[in-house]
Every structure is written in structure tokens, then in C-alpha cells.
Coordinates of C-alpha atoms in Angstrom, one line a residue:
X960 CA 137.3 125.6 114.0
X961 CA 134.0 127.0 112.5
X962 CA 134.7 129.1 109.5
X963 CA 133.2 132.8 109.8
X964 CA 131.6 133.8 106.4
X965 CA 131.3 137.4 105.6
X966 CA 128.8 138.8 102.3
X967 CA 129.6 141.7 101.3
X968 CA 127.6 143.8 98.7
X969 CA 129.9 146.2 96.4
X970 CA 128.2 148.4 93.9
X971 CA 131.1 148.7 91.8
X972 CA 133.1 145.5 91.8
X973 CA 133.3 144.3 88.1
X974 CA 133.5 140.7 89.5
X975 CA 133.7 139.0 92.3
X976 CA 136.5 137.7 94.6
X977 CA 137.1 134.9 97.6
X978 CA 139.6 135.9 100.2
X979 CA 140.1 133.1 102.7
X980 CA 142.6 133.7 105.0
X981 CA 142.6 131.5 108.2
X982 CA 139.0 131.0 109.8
X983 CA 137.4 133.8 107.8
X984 CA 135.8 133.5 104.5
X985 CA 134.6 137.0 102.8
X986 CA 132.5 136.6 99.7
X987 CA 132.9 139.9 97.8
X988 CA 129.4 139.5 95.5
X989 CA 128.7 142.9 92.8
X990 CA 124.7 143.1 93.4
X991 CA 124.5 145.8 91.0
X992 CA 125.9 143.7 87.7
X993 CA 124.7 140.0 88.6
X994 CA 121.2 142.3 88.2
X995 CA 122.0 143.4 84.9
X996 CA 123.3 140.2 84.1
X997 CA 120.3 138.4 84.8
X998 CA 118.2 140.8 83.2
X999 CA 120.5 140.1 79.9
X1000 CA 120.5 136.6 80.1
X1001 CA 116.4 136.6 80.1
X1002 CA 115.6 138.4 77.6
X1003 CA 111.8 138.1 78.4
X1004 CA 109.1 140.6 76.5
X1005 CA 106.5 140.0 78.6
X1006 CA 103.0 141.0 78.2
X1007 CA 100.3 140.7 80.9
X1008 CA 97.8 139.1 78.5
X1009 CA 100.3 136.7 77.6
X1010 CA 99.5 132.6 78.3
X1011 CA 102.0 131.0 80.8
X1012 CA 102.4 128.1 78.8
X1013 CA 102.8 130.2 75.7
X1014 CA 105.6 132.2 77.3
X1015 CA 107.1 129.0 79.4
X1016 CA 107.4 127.5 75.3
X1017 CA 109.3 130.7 74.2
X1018 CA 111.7 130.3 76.2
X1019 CA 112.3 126.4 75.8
X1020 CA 110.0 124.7 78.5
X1021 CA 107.9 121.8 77.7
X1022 CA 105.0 120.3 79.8
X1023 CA 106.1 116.8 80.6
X1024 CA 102.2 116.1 81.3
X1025 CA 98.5 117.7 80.5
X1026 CA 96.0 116.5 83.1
X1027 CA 92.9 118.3 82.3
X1028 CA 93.5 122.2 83.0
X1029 CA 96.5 121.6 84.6
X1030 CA 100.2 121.5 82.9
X1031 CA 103.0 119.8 84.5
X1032 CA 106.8 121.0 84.2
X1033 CA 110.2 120.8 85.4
X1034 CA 110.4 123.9 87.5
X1035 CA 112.1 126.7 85.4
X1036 CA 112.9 128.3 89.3
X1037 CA 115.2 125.6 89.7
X1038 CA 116.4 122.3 89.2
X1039 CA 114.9 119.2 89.7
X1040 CA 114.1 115.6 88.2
X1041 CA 110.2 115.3 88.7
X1042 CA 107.6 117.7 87.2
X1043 CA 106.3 119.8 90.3
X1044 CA 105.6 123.1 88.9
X1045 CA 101.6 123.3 87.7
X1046 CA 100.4 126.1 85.2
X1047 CA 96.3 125.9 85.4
X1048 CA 95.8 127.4 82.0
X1049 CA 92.0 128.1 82.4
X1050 CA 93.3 130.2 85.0
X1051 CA 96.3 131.0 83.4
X1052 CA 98.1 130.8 86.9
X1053 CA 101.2 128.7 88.3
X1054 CA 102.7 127.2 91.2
X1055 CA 105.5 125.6 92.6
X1056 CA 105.2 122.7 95.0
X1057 CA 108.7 122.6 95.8
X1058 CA 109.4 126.2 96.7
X1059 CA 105.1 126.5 98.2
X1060 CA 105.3 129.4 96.1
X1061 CA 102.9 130.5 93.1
X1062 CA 101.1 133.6 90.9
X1063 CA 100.4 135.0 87.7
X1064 CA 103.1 135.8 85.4
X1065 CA 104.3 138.9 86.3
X1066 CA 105.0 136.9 89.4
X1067 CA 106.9 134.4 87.9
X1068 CA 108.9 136.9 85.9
X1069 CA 109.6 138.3 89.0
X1070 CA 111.0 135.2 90.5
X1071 CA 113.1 134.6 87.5
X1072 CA 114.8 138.1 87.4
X1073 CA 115.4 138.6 90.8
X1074 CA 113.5 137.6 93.3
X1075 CA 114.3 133.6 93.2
X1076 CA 117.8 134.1 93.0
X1077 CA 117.4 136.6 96.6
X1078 CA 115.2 133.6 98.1
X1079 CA 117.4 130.8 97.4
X1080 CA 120.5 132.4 98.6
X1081 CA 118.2 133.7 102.2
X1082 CA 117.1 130.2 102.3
X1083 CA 120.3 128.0 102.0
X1084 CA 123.9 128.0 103.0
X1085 CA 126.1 129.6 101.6
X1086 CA 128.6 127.7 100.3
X1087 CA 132.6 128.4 101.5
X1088 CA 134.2 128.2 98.1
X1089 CA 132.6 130.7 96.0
X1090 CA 129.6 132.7 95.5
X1091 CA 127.3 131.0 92.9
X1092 CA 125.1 132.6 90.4
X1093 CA 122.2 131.4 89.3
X1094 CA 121.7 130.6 85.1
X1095 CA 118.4 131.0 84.2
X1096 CA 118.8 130.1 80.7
X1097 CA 117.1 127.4 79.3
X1098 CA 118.3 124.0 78.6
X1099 CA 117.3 124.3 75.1
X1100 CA 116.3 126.9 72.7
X1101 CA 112.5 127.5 72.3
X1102 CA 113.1 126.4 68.5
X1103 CA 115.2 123.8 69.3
X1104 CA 111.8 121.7 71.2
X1105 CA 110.4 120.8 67.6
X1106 CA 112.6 118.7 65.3
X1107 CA 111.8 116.9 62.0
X1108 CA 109.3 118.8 61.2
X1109 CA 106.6 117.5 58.6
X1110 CA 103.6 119.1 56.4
X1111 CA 100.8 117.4 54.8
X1112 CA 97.2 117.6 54.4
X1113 CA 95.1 117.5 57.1
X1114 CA 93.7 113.8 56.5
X1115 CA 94.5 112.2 59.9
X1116 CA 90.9 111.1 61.8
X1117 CA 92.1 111.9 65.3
X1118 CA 92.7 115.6 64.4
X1119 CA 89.7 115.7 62.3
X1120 CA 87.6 114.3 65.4
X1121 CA 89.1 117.0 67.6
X1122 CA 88.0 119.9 65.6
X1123 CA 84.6 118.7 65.0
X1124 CA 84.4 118.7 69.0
X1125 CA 85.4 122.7 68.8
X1126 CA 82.3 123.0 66.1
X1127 CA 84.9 122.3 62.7
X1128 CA 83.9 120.9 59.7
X1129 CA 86.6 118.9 58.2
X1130 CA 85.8 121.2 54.7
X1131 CA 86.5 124.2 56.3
X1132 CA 89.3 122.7 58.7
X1133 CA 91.3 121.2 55.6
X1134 CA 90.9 124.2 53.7
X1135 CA 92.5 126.3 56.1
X1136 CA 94.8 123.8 58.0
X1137 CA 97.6 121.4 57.6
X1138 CA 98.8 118.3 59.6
X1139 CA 102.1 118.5 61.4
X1140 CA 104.3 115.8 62.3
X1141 CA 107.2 116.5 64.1
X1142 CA 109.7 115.3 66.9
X1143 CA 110.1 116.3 70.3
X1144 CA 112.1 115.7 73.2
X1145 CA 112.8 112.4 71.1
X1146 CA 108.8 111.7 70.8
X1147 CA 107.0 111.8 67.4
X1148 CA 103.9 114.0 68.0
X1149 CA 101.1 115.3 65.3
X1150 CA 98.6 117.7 65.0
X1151 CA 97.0 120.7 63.6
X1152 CA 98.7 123.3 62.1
X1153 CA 97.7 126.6 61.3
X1154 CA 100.1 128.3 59.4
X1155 CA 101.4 132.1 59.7
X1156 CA 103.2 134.9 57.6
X1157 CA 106.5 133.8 58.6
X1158 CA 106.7 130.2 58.0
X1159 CA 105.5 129.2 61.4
X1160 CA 103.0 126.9 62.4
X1161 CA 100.1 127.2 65.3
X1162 CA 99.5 123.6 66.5
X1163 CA 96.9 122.2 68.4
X1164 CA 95.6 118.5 69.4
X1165 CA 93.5 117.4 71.9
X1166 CA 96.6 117.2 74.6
X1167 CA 98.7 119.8 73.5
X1168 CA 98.8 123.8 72.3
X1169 CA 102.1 125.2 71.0
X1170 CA 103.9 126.9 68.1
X1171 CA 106.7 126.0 65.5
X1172 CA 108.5 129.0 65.6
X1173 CA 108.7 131.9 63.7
X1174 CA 105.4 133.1 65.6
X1175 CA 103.6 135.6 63.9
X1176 CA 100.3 136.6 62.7
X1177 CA 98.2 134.9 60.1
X1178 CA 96.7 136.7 57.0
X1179 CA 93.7 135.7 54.9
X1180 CA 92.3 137.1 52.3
X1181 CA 89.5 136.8 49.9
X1182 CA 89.6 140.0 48.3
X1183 CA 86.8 141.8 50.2
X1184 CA 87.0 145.3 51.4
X1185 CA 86.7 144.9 55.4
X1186 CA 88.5 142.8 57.5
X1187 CA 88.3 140.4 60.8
X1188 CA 90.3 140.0 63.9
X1189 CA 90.9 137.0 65.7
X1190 CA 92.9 135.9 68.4
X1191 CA 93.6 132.4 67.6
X1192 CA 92.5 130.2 64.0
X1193 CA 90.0 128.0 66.2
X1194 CA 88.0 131.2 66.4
X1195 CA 88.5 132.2 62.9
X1196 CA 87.5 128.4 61.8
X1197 CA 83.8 129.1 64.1
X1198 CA 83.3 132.6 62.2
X1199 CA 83.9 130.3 59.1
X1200 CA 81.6 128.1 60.0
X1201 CA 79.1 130.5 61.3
X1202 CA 79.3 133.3 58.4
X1203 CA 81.4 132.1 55.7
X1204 CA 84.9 132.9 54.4
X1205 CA 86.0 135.9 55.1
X1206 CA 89.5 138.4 55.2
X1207 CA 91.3 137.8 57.9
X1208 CA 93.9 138.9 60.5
X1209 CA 94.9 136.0 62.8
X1210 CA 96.9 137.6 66.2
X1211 CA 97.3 133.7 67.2
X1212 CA 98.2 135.8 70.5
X1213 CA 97.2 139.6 71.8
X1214 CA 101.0 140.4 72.2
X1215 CA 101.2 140.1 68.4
X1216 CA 98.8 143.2 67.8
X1217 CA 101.2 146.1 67.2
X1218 CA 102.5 143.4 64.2
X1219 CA 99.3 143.4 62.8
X1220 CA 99.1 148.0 62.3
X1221 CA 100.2 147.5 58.5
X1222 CA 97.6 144.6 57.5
X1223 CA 94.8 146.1 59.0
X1224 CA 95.7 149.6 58.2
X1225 CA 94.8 148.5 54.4
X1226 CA 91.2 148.2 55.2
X1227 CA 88.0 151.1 56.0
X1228 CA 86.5 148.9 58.6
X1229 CA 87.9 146.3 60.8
X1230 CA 86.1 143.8 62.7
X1231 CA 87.3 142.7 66.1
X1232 CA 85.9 138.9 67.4
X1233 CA 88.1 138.7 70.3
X1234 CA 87.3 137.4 73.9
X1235 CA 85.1 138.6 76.3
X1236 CA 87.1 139.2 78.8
X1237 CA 89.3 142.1 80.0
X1238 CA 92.3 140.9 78.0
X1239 CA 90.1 140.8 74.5
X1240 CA 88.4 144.4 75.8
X1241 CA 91.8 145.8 76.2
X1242 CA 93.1 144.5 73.1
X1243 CA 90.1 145.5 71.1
X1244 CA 90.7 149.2 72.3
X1245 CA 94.4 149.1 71.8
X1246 CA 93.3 148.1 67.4
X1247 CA 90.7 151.0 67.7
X1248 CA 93.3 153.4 68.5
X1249 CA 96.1 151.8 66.0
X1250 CA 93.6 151.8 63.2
X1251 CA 93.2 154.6 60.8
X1252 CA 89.3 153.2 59.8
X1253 CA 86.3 152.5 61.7
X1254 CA 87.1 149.7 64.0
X1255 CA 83.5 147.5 65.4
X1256 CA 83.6 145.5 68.3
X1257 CA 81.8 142.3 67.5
X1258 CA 82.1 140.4 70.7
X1259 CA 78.5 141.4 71.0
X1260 CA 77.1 138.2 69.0
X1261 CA 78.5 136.1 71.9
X1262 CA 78.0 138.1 74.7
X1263 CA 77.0 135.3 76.6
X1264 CA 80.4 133.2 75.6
X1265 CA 83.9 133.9 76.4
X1266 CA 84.2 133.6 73.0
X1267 CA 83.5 133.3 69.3
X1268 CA 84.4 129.5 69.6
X1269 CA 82.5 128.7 72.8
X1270 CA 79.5 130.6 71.0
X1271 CA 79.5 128.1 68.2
X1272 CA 79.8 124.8 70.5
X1273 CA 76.6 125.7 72.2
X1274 CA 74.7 125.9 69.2
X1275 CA 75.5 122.4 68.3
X1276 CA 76.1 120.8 71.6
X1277 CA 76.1 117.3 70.7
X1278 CA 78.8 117.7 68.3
X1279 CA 81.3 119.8 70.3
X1280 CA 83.3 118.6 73.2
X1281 CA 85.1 121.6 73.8
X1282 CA 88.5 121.5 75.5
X1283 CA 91.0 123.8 75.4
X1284 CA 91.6 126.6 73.9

């Protein structure tokens, strides 16, 4: 005899039950609390300016490949044993071939909160032997991807190449930057490393961009009486080499701006050199109106760029090979 199956939705039920008596399976399922379950498993501060892959890495997903613009992982929407889901990180956008679905990362938010776990249960059987909750946790801790980790001075040729392609010197890039060795996933990997406030490291190589956690913001200073915002230390390294040294605030990502009010505070005039787009618009406004001093937008030396960085490489275009950010 074909079993009968029964969902039920209970607001209240503070877990749920199976009741199978003869043909008739009900699955009693509390809607209300696997919700707020989810939402406390997540854990996920997002920020709409906020890079896919930088947010995929918080929360302990690797790219198993980097093919040009395009970053290849394990889906975090479910589980599977080939790399299908594709972050495009020029247009910071994703999509998964397996589920035909894709977005920005509100979207994929969605997905993870909610909205997957409602699709998957519309789109398969339900099983007869009890309801089945999906756990969006990671496999690993986001801190738990880099192991082994190693400092030294930046000396390695490959790395050095690399930056000279973004317009660095290796005297400004070694006075600045340190090398990083370090395992992961059971793979020894260098590059770049860009240190922050906490202890943390930016890191950067031709194939990869990523952080040792803490992440934080960088400070510099020289002892000068105005200060310089940057979004990431490639684009500090181009204002370097463009202008010279200068104090600096490194947000090596706009979610890190309200972590920046005390540093910046300490100065009359803040300068910001952030993208020209509407993410580095809206995160130069949102400074001018946590800053106590005169804040300047200075995104108007590369107006024609996306930013500070691109604005150096085509000044010297047969040095630079610029790739990603």
C-alpha cells in the first residue's frame, strides 16, 4: 500500500515529531523555529558592497579553481563533489549550474537563510522517516582554511613580477609588504601579504585574493597632519608610487569603514581614493558624514579609471598587466 504523507506547519511546536500509524505518515515540522535556527546558525553580517568571494572566505569556502574572472566552488547551497557554483568577480555575481539558479549576494543570502531550504523541500520527496533540516554551516571554520602560516620578507621573484604588473616597484612593495607562506586544504601556497592592525594578513598573488584572519583595517603613518583612505593596499601601493609616502587608513574592504571613525577622527582633513563606482561614492559619503574634519573626495585624479590602481597602469602600460583586484 502507498504510504499517505501529511506536512503539517505548527507555529509553536518546540520540535518536531513522526507519527506513523498504519498507511499514514504525518511530519509535524515547527516553521517558525527551524527559521530562527537558521538564522542562528549563519551568522552572516552582510553588506551590499561586500565581494562574494570575500564573504564565501568568511565563512570557510575556498575556490577549488580561478579561470580568468571566474571562481569555481563547491556549491555552499548544497552538497556536491565537483565545483559547479561560478562567482564572476568583475561582476561580483554567482551562479549555480546545478540548481539553474544565480544573483548578487543579497540573493545568495537569501538562498542560504531561507529560500534554498523551501526550494529543496518543493522540489524533492519527502522522505518517510523524518523531516530533515538543512545545516548550512560550513565544513570548516573561515580561520581554519590557512594553516602553517609563515612571514618573511618579500624577496620571492614571482610576487615581485606580479606587482610590477599592478604598476609596483619592488622598493615601495617590500617596504610595505611581506611574503606569506602558508598551507591550505593540504597545499603549500605563497604570496603577498599586507599586514593589518590586528595581526592579520591581506594576501594577493596572481591566482588568488584572500585574508588570514583577524581582518581589519591597516594603519600607516608618517607623522603628517592629513590622512588617506584606501580601499585595498594595491591602491595605497599606486598613491605611493604616484605621490609618495603618505598617512594612511587601509579599509582592505568598505564593510570595514565604521572600524576606521577613531583613526581618521585624529586628523583635520581626510582624503578619500576610493573607486569610482557607486559602491566607492557611497562609501566616500558614509566617511564624510562619520568624520569630524573636512573630508575631500579625490577620485577626481582618476576619473577616467575605476580606480587609483587602474589609473596608475595606464600611465605605464608596458609594465602593468593588470589582473585582479
Amino acid at each position: 500500500m502507498k504510504r499517505k504523507v501529511y506536512v503539517l506547519y505548527f507555529k509553536h511546536l518546540s520540535f518536531n515529531k513522526v507519527f506513523n500509524k498504519r498507511s499514514t505518515l504525518f511530519l509535524f515540522i515547527n516553521h517558525h523555529s527551524t527559521f530562527q535556527q537558521l538564522n542562528k546558525q549563519s551568522k552572516m553580517n552582510i553588506s551590499d558592497n561586500m565581494a562574494i568571494t570575500e564573504f564565501l572566505q568568511e565563512h570557510g569556502y575556498q575556490p577549488t579553481s580561478v579561470k580568468g574572472n571566474n571562481w569555481w566552488y563547491l556549491s555552499p547551497l548544497r552538497n556536491e563533489l565537483t565545483a559547479s557554483f561560478k562567482v564572476d568577480v568583475n561582476k561580483n555575481v554567482w551562479y549555480d549550474f546545478g540548481l539553474g539558479k544565480g544573483g548578487n549576494l543579497r540573493t545568495l543570502e537569501k538562498l542560504l537563510l531561507y529560500d534554498n531550504n523551501k526550494w529543496q523541500s518543493s522540489n524533492h520527496v519527502i522522505e518517510p522517516k523524518f523531516p530533515v533540516i538543512q545545516n548550512l554551516q560550513p565544513n570548516k571554520k573561515a580561520d581554519e582554511a590557512f594553516t602553517n602560516v609563515t612571514v618573511m620578507e618579500l624577496t620571492n621573484h614571482s610576487l615581485l613580477y606580479y606587482l610590477k604588473g599592478r604598476g609596483v616597484s619592488a622598493s615601495v612593495a617590500t617596504c610595505y609588504c611581506k611574503e606569506i607562506h602558508y598551507t591550505n586544504h593540504g597545499k603549500r601556497y605563497y604570496a603577498v601579504g599586507f599586514a593589518n592592525r590586528c595581526g592579520g594578513y591581506e594576501i594577493r598573488n596572481a591566482y588568488f585574493k584572500g585574508c588570514i584572519s583577524p581582518k581589519d583595517i591597516s594603519i600607516i603613518e608618517h607623522g603628517d597632519d592629513d590622512c588617506h583612505v584606501f580601499e585595498g593596499f594595491i591602491d595605497f601601493l599606486s598613491y605611493v608610487e604616484l605621490h609618495g609616502d603618505c598617512n594612511a587608513v587601509v579599509l582592505n574592504s568598505v564593510i570595514n569603514i565604521t572600524k576606521a571613525s577613531s583613526a581618521l577622527n585624529k586628523y583635520h582633513k581626510v582624503y578619500c581614493h576610493l573607486d569610482n563606482d557607486e559602491a566607492g561614492r557611497n562609501a566616500t559619503k558614509q566617511i564624510m558624514r562619520m568624520c569630524m574634519g573636512e573630508v575631500v573626495d579625490a577620485s577626481s585624479e582618476y576619473a577616467e579609471s575605476k580606480d587609483i590602481n587602474e589609473f596608475l597602469c595606464k600611465r605605464m602600460p608596458r609594465l602593468c598587466s593588470r589582473s585582479q583586484k
